[in-house]
Amino acid sequence: MEDGESSDGLNGHNYKKLFSEEDSSGDEQPSGSEQEQRQVFVSMVRREPRVKNKVVAYCLAVLAIALLVVDIGLGVFYNKLTTGQRTVMDINSELIKLQTSHKNAIQRRDDAKKELASERNHQKQQKWEMENLVRREKDFKEQLDKVHMEIVALRSHMPVLEEGCRRCLTGWIFMNSMCYYLPFSDTAVRKTWQEARRFCQKYKSDLAVIDNNQKHLAITELINRFQNPSRLIAHSGFWIGLHDTEVEGIWRWLNGRNLDLPFWNDGEPNDLYGEDCAATYPRENPFKAWNDAPCTYHLRWICEMAGKPFEM
Ligand code: MMA
Ligand code: CA
């Protein structure tokens, strides 16, 4: 390119010329083709910057639109991001709330468990107490039944006792028209056969002559009832008016009659230690109630005497 020529190939002189020629319309009339050429050229020269501007404007518009789109996109993206962030924050706070309520629920469950366990214990205790009460009530009822039966039995003895009071000495028992004295107490003084006999004789009586079934059963029932079961059998005997002191092996009652209805225990009389006096013992089987023992043994005893005749 030469000096003074613009990039589009026109120098300043020519450009001025072009415009001056255009302005001076009609002074000199060029020929037809030359004029056409000039007009094309002018129009070309005039149009070129416009196209350029249009392209630039177009590009700018496109760019602006692109920027707008990007901006909108970014806005949408930012909006989404913010919304997402807010959602995450909401979820986080919801999560914290849920965790708190979960923790509270676990705490409440643990408390409820503890309460349940203590309630169960309480119920167990109450059940045990109830069972105990039921058992005790049953025991009380049984005891009450026993007491009622005893009252009935004691009431049945009332006439006998009343009669005993009229017919016997104080402290003596009236049975089958006879009066009996038995030191029932376990700690009662014990006596030898002879001492016991003397005791009875003081009251114008003697050791009991048990020479019939009815008398024997009544006496055995009496001593069975007052017997302390923990007491050794050897110490629980009562002297009776039976002995073989005169002839060994010949058992005789104090009324002088020989024994004909014996109630010896199995293997008795055995005269084990020189045993010439008889005692009766509390036994389940009343037909095995007697034993021969040394007359010097200290035992309890049974006195017997006829009751006073009934006074009207
Ligand atoms: C005692 C005594 C005797 C009786 C026997 C029976 C050990 O002696 O009471 O008189 O015959 O017991 O085993
Ligand atoms: Ca004996």
Short mmCIF file of C-alpha atoms and ligand atoms in Angstrom, two decimals:
data_model
loop_
_atom_site.label_atom_id
_atom_site.label_comp_id
_atom_site.label_asym_id
_atom_site.label_seq_id
_atom_site.Cartn_x
_atom_site.Cartn_y
_atom_site.Cartn_z
CA MET A 1 0.00 0.00 0.00
CA GLU A 2 1.29 3.49 -0.95
CA ASP A 3 1.51 6.54 1.38
CA GLY A 4 -1.68 8.64 1.57
CA GLU A 5 -3.84 5.76 0.52
CA SER A 6 -6.45 4.44 3.06
CA SER A 7 -6.98 0.82 3.68
CA ASP A 8 -9.94 0.69 1.37
CA GLY A 9 -7.73 1.78 -1.46
CA LEU A 10 -8.94 5.43 -1.71
CA ASN A 11 -6.64 8.36 -1.05
CA GLY A 12 -7.92 11.59 0.54
CA HIS A 13 -7.74 13.43 -2.74
CA ASN A 14 -9.89 10.95 -4.54
CA TYR A 15 -12.40 10.78 -1.63
CA LYS A 16 -12.75 14.62 -1.65
CA LYS A 17 -13.05 14.52 -5.33
CA LEU A 18 -15.74 12.03 -5.20
CA PHE A 19 -17.82 14.17 -2.82
CA SER A 20 -17.19 17.45 -4.70
CA GLU A 21 -18.25 15.82 -7.89
CA GLU A 22 -21.36 14.57 -6.32
CA ASP A 23 -22.24 17.95 -4.85
CA SER A 24 -21.63 19.88 -8.07
CA SER A 25 -24.58 18.43 -9.81
CA GLY A 26 -25.13 19.55 -13.35
CA ASP A 27 -22.12 21.88 -13.97
CA GLU A 28 -20.44 19.42 -16.15
CA GLN A 29 -22.53 16.54 -17.36
CA PRO A 30 -20.50 13.33 -17.42
CA SER A 31 -21.23 10.62 -19.81
CA GLY A 32 -23.79 7.93 -18.93
CA SER A 33 -21.56 4.95 -18.14
CA GLU A 34 -19.04 6.99 -16.27
CA GLN A 35 -21.78 8.42 -14.15
CA GLU A 36 -23.16 5.00 -13.38
CA GLN A 37 -19.77 3.82 -12.40
CA ARG A 38 -19.38 6.79 -10.14
CA GLN A 39 -22.73 6.19 -8.49
CA VAL A 40 -21.92 2.51 -7.85
CA PHE A 41 -18.61 3.51 -6.44
CA VAL A 42 -20.16 6.17 -4.20
CA SER A 43 -22.82 3.90 -3.05
CA MET A 44 -20.22 1.31 -2.30
CA VAL A 45 -18.12 3.77 -0.40
CA ARG A 46 -21.16 5.05 1.48
CA ARG A 47 -22.50 1.55 2.33
CA GLU A 48 -19.30 -0.09 3.65
CA PRO A 49 -19.17 1.62 7.10
CA ARG A 50 -22.90 1.01 7.56
CA VAL A 51 -22.45 -2.71 7.03
CA LYS A 52 -19.57 -2.65 9.39
CA ASN A 53 -21.64 -0.86 11.97
CA LYS A 54 -24.47 -3.24 11.48
CA VAL A 55 -22.16 -6.21 11.98
CA VAL A 56 -20.73 -4.63 15.10
CA ALA A 57 -24.20 -3.83 16.35
CA TYR A 58 -25.31 -7.28 15.51
CA CYS A 59 -22.36 -8.76 17.35
CA LEU A 60 -22.98 -6.49 20.29
CA ALA A 61 -26.60 -7.46 20.35
CA VAL A 62 -25.73 -11.13 20.18
CA LEU A 63 -23.17 -10.58 22.91
CA ALA A 64 -25.70 -8.68 24.97
CA ILE A 65 -28.24 -11.42 24.48
CA ALA A 66 -25.62 -14.02 25.35
CA LEU A 67 -24.68 -12.04 28.40
CA LEU A 68 -28.31 -11.67 29.29
CA VAL A 69 -28.84 -15.39 28.86
CA VAL A 70 -25.74 -16.11 30.90
CA ASP A 71 -26.89 -13.60 33.49
CA ILE A 72 -30.34 -15.12 33.59
CA GLY A 73 -28.74 -18.55 33.76
CA LEU A 74 -26.48 -17.43 36.54
CA GLY A 75 -29.46 -15.83 38.25
CA VAL A 76 -31.43 -19.02 37.94
CA PHE A 77 -28.41 -21.05 39.03
CA TYR A 78 -27.79 -18.68 41.94
CA ASN A 79 -31.44 -18.81 42.81
CA LYS A 80 -31.35 -22.58 42.66
CA LEU A 81 -28.16 -22.59 44.71
CA THR A 82 -29.71 -20.29 47.30
CA THR A 83 -32.88 -22.31 47.36
CA GLY A 84 -30.79 -25.48 47.66
CA GLN A 85 -28.73 -23.92 50.41
CA ARG A 86 -31.88 -22.85 52.17
CA THR A 87 -33.31 -26.34 51.71
CA VAL A 88 -30.10 -27.84 53.11
CA MET A 89 -30.31 -25.41 56.04
CA ASP A 90 -33.97 -26.26 56.52
CA ILE A 91 -33.13 -29.97 56.34
CA ASN A 92 -30.30 -29.39 58.82
CA SER A 93 -32.53 -27.56 61.25
CA GLU A 94 -35.23 -30.21 60.69
CA LEU A 95 -32.59 -32.85 61.31
CA ILE A 96 -31.52 -31.13 64.51
CA LYS A 97 -35.16 -30.92 65.58
CA LEU A 98 -35.66 -34.56 64.70
CA GLN A 99 -32.49 -35.52 66.57
CA THR A 100 -33.67 -33.56 69.60
CA SER A 101 -37.13 -35.09 69.49
CA HIS A 102 -35.54 -38.54 68.93
CA LYS A 103 -33.32 -37.98 71.94
CA ASN A 104 -36.33 -36.83 73.95
CA ALA A 105 -38.33 -39.82 72.77
CA ILE A 106 -35.48 -42.18 73.82
CA GLN A 107 -35.29 -40.40 77.17
CA ARG A 108 -39.05 -40.72 77.60
CA ARG A 109 -38.86 -44.39 76.56
CA ASP A 110 -36.06 -45.03 79.10
CA ASP A 111 -38.05 -43.21 81.78
CA ALA A 112 -41.14 -45.21 80.86
CA LYS A 113 -39.06 -48.43 81.00
CA LYS A 114 -37.79 -47.49 84.45
CA GLU A 115 -41.31 -46.63 85.56
CA LEU A 116 -42.57 -49.93 84.12
CA ALA A 117 -39.85 -51.88 85.94
CA SER A 118 -40.63 -50.15 89.21
CA GLU A 119 -44.36 -50.66 88.62
CA ARG A 120 -43.70 -54.36 87.95
CA ASN A 121 -41.68 -54.61 91.16
CA HIS A 122 -44.46 -52.88 93.00
CA GLN A 123 -47.00 -55.27 91.50
CA LYS A 124 -44.79 -58.26 92.39
CA GLN A 125 -44.58 -56.99 95.93
CA GLN A 126 -48.33 -56.47 96.04
CA LYS A 127 -48.91 -59.94 94.55
CA TRP A 128 -46.62 -61.46 97.17
CA GLU A 129 -48.39 -59.53 99.92
CA MET A 130 -51.76 -60.58 98.53
CA GLU A 131 -50.71 -64.24 98.39
CA ASN A 132 -49.34 -63.91 101.89
CA LEU A 133 -52.59 -62.37 103.05
CA VAL A 134 -54.60 -65.12 101.36
CA ARG A 135 -52.35 -67.74 103.00
CA ARG A 136 -52.66 -66.03 106.37
CA GLU A 137 -56.40 -65.72 105.95
CA LYS A 138 -56.54 -69.46 105.19
CA ASP A 139 -54.41 -70.19 108.29
CA PHE A 140 -56.62 -67.93 110.40
CA LYS A 141 -59.73 -69.65 109.07
CA GLU A 142 -58.23 -73.06 109.90
CA GLN A 143 -57.29 -71.84 113.36
CA LEU A 144 -60.74 -70.36 113.81
CA ASP A 145 -62.31 -73.69 112.79
CA LYS A 146 -60.06 -75.46 115.31
CA VAL A 147 -60.99 -72.98 118.04
CA HIS A 148 -64.68 -73.42 117.21
CA MET A 149 -64.27 -77.20 117.41
CA GLU A 150 -62.44 -76.84 120.71
CA ILE A 151 -65.20 -74.59 122.01
CA VAL A 152 -67.77 -77.23 121.01
CA ALA A 153 -65.69 -79.96 122.69
CA LEU A 154 -65.21 -77.84 125.82
CA ARG A 155 -68.93 -77.01 125.88
CA SER A 156 -69.66 -80.72 125.73
CA HIS A 157 -67.52 -81.09 128.86
CA MET A 158 -69.45 -78.42 130.70
CA PRO A 159 -72.10 -80.73 132.13
CA VAL A 160 -69.38 -83.18 133.21
CA LEU A 161 -67.42 -80.36 134.81
CA GLU A 162 -70.51 -78.94 136.40
CA GLU A 163 -71.34 -82.37 137.67
CA GLY A 164 -67.69 -82.79 138.63
CA CYS A 165 -67.97 -79.64 140.71
CA ARG A 166 -70.94 -81.08 142.50
CA ARG A 167 -69.58 -84.62 142.70
CA CYS A 168 -65.79 -84.21 142.99
CA LEU A 169 -63.20 -82.14 144.87
CA THR A 170 -61.92 -78.97 143.23
CA GLY A 171 -59.41 -79.83 140.53
CA TRP A 172 -60.69 -83.38 140.14
CA ILE A 173 -62.39 -84.65 137.02
CA PHE A 174 -65.72 -86.47 136.99
CA MET A 175 -65.86 -89.44 134.57
CA ASN A 176 -68.17 -92.47 134.62
CA SER A 177 -69.42 -91.73 138.15
CA MET A 178 -65.82 -91.59 139.42
CA CYS A 179 -63.55 -88.66 140.32
CA TYR A 180 -59.96 -88.56 139.00
CA TYR A 181 -56.94 -86.46 139.83
CA LEU A 182 -54.08 -86.24 137.27
CA PRO A 183 -51.19 -83.78 137.61
CA PHE A 184 -51.20 -82.83 133.93
CA SER A 185 -48.65 -80.09 134.03
CA ASP A 186 -45.42 -81.19 132.43
CA THR A 187 -43.46 -79.60 135.26
CA ALA A 188 -45.67 -81.19 137.88
CA VAL A 189 -43.90 -82.87 140.75
CA ARG A 190 -43.26 -86.52 140.06
CA LYS A 191 -43.47 -89.24 142.66
CA THR A 192 -42.51 -92.85 143.25
CA TRP A 193 -45.37 -95.34 143.11
CA GLN A 194 -45.62 -95.37 146.93
CA GLU A 195 -45.45 -91.54 147.25
CA ALA A 196 -48.14 -91.20 144.61
CA ARG A 197 -50.30 -93.69 146.43
CA ARG A 198 -49.89 -91.74 149.70
CA PHE A 199 -50.89 -88.54 147.91
CA CYS A 200 -54.14 -90.16 146.76
CA GLN A 201 -54.85 -91.64 150.15
CA LYS A 202 -54.71 -88.17 151.69
CA TYR A 203 -57.91 -87.46 149.73
CA LYS A 204 -59.48 -90.79 150.68
CA SER A 205 -58.71 -92.22 147.26
CA ASP A 206 -56.08 -94.51 145.74
CA LEU A 207 -54.19 -95.04 142.50
CA ALA A 208 -56.68 -95.77 139.70
CA VAL A 209 -57.95 -99.29 139.09
CA ILE A 210 -58.53 -99.42 135.36
CA ASP A 211 -60.34 -102.69 135.09
CA ASN A 212 -62.72 -102.03 132.24
CA ASN A 213 -62.55 -100.85 128.67
CA GLN A 214 -64.70 -97.74 129.06
CA LYS A 215 -62.59 -96.43 131.94
CA HIS A 216 -59.33 -97.21 130.15
CA LEU A 217 -60.38 -95.47 126.93
CA ALA A 218 -61.61 -92.39 128.80
CA ILE A 219 -58.36 -92.08 130.75
CA THR A 220 -56.18 -92.67 127.67
CA GLU A 221 -58.12 -90.00 125.75
CA LEU A 222 -57.62 -87.59 128.63
CA ILE A 223 -53.86 -88.10 128.93
CA ASN A 224 -53.42 -88.08 125.15
CA ARG A 225 -55.13 -84.71 124.96
CA PHE A 226 -52.84 -83.10 127.53
CA GLN A 227 -49.68 -84.84 126.42
CA ASN A 228 -46.78 -82.72 125.20
CA PRO A 229 -45.67 -84.71 122.12
CA SER A 230 -42.05 -83.53 122.43
CA ARG A 231 -41.85 -85.25 125.80
CA LEU A 232 -39.94 -88.54 125.89
CA ILE A 233 -42.28 -91.49 126.38
CA ALA A 234 -40.21 -92.73 129.32
CA HIS A 235 -41.05 -89.56 131.28
CA SER A 236 -44.67 -89.32 130.27
CA GLY A 237 -46.15 -92.21 132.25
CA PHE A 238 -48.77 -92.05 135.01
CA TRP A 239 -48.71 -94.55 137.85
CA ILE A 240 -51.85 -96.71 138.14
CA GLY A 241 -53.00 -99.04 140.96
CA LEU A 242 -51.52 -102.21 139.39
CA HIS A 243 -48.46 -104.13 140.68
CA ASP A 244 -46.78 -107.55 140.97
CA THR A 245 -44.96 -106.77 144.21
CA GLU A 246 -46.40 -109.81 146.00
CA VAL A 247 -45.73 -112.51 143.39
CA GLU A 248 -43.51 -111.71 140.45
CA GLY A 249 -45.50 -111.97 137.24
CA ILE A 250 -48.90 -111.97 138.97
CA TRP A 251 -50.37 -108.52 138.34
CA ARG A 252 -52.98 -107.41 140.84
CA TRP A 253 -55.14 -104.29 141.22
CA LEU A 254 -55.19 -102.29 144.46
CA ASN A 255 -58.73 -103.55 145.02
CA GLY A 256 -57.19 -107.03 145.37
CA ARG A 257 -58.44 -108.40 142.06
CA ASN A 258 -56.11 -109.99 139.55
CA LEU A 259 -55.58 -108.38 136.19
CA ASP A 260 -57.79 -109.92 133.54
CA LEU A 261 -58.00 -107.13 130.92
CA PRO A 262 -54.44 -106.02 130.15
CA PHE A 263 -53.37 -103.06 127.91
CA TRP A 264 -49.61 -103.74 127.89
CA ASN A 265 -47.36 -102.32 125.21
CA ASP A 266 -45.65 -104.88 122.96
CA GLY A 267 -43.00 -106.79 124.93
CA GLU A 268 -44.30 -105.62 128.31
CA PRO A 269 -44.27 -106.39 131.12
CA ASN A 270 -40.58 -107.29 130.88
CA ASP A 271 -39.38 -106.57 134.45
CA LEU A 272 -36.31 -105.07 132.80
CA TYR A 273 -34.91 -103.31 135.88
CA GLY A 274 -36.91 -105.17 138.51
CA GLU A 275 -40.16 -103.54 137.43
CA ASP A 276 -43.10 -104.30 139.71
CA CYS A 277 -45.31 -101.25 139.26
CA ALA A 278 -47.45 -100.39 136.22
CA ALA A 279 -47.87 -97.04 134.52
CA THR A 280 -50.10 -95.96 131.63
CA TYR A 281 -48.67 -93.81 128.81
CA PRO A 282 -50.17 -91.51 126.22
CA ARG A 283 -50.39 -93.71 123.12
CA GLU A 284 -52.11 -93.48 119.78
CA ASN A 285 -53.14 -97.08 120.21
CA PRO A 286 -54.78 -97.17 123.64
CA PHE A 287 -54.52 -100.97 123.70
CA LYS A 288 -50.72 -100.67 123.97
CA ALA A 289 -50.60 -98.09 126.76
CA TRP A 290 -48.97 -99.90 129.70
CA ASN A 291 -45.43 -100.60 130.84
CA ASP A 292 -43.96 -102.12 133.99
CA ALA A 293 -41.34 -99.85 135.60
CA PRO A 294 -39.26 -99.84 138.80
CA CYS A 295 -41.61 -98.60 141.58
CA THR A 296 -38.90 -96.11 142.61
CA TYR A 297 -39.16 -94.23 139.32
CA HIS A 298 -40.51 -90.71 139.61
CA LEU A 299 -43.60 -90.39 137.43
CA ARG A 300 -46.91 -88.56 137.40
CA TRP A 301 -49.94 -90.51 138.67
CA ILE A 302 -53.74 -90.95 138.55
CA CYS A 303 -55.86 -90.92 141.73
CA GLU A 304 -59.40 -92.29 141.63
CA MET A 305 -62.32 -92.17 144.01
CA ALA A 306 -66.09 -92.60 143.81
CA GLY A 307 -68.00 -89.37 143.14
CA LYS A 308 -70.27 -88.03 145.82
CA PRO A 309 -73.85 -89.15 145.29
CA PHE A 310 -75.95 -86.71 143.25
CA GLU A 311 -77.65 -84.17 145.51
CA MET A 312 -81.03 -82.84 144.46
C1 MMA B 1 -37.43 -98.55 129.39
C2 MMA B 1 -38.29 -98.82 130.60
C3 MMA B 1 -38.73 -100.25 130.58
C4 MMA B 1 -39.36 -100.62 129.29
C5 MMA B 1 -38.41 -100.31 128.15
C6 MMA B 1 -39.07 -100.59 126.83
C7 MMA B 1 -35.25 -98.89 128.55
O1 MMA B 1 -36.20 -99.20 129.52
O2 MMA B 1 -39.43 -97.98 130.58
O3 MMA B 1 -39.66 -100.45 131.61
O4 MMA B 1 -39.71 -101.96 129.29
O5 MMA B 1 -38.05 -98.98 128.21
O6 MMA B 1 -38.13 -100.42 125.79
CA CA B 2 -40.99 -102.64 131.38
#
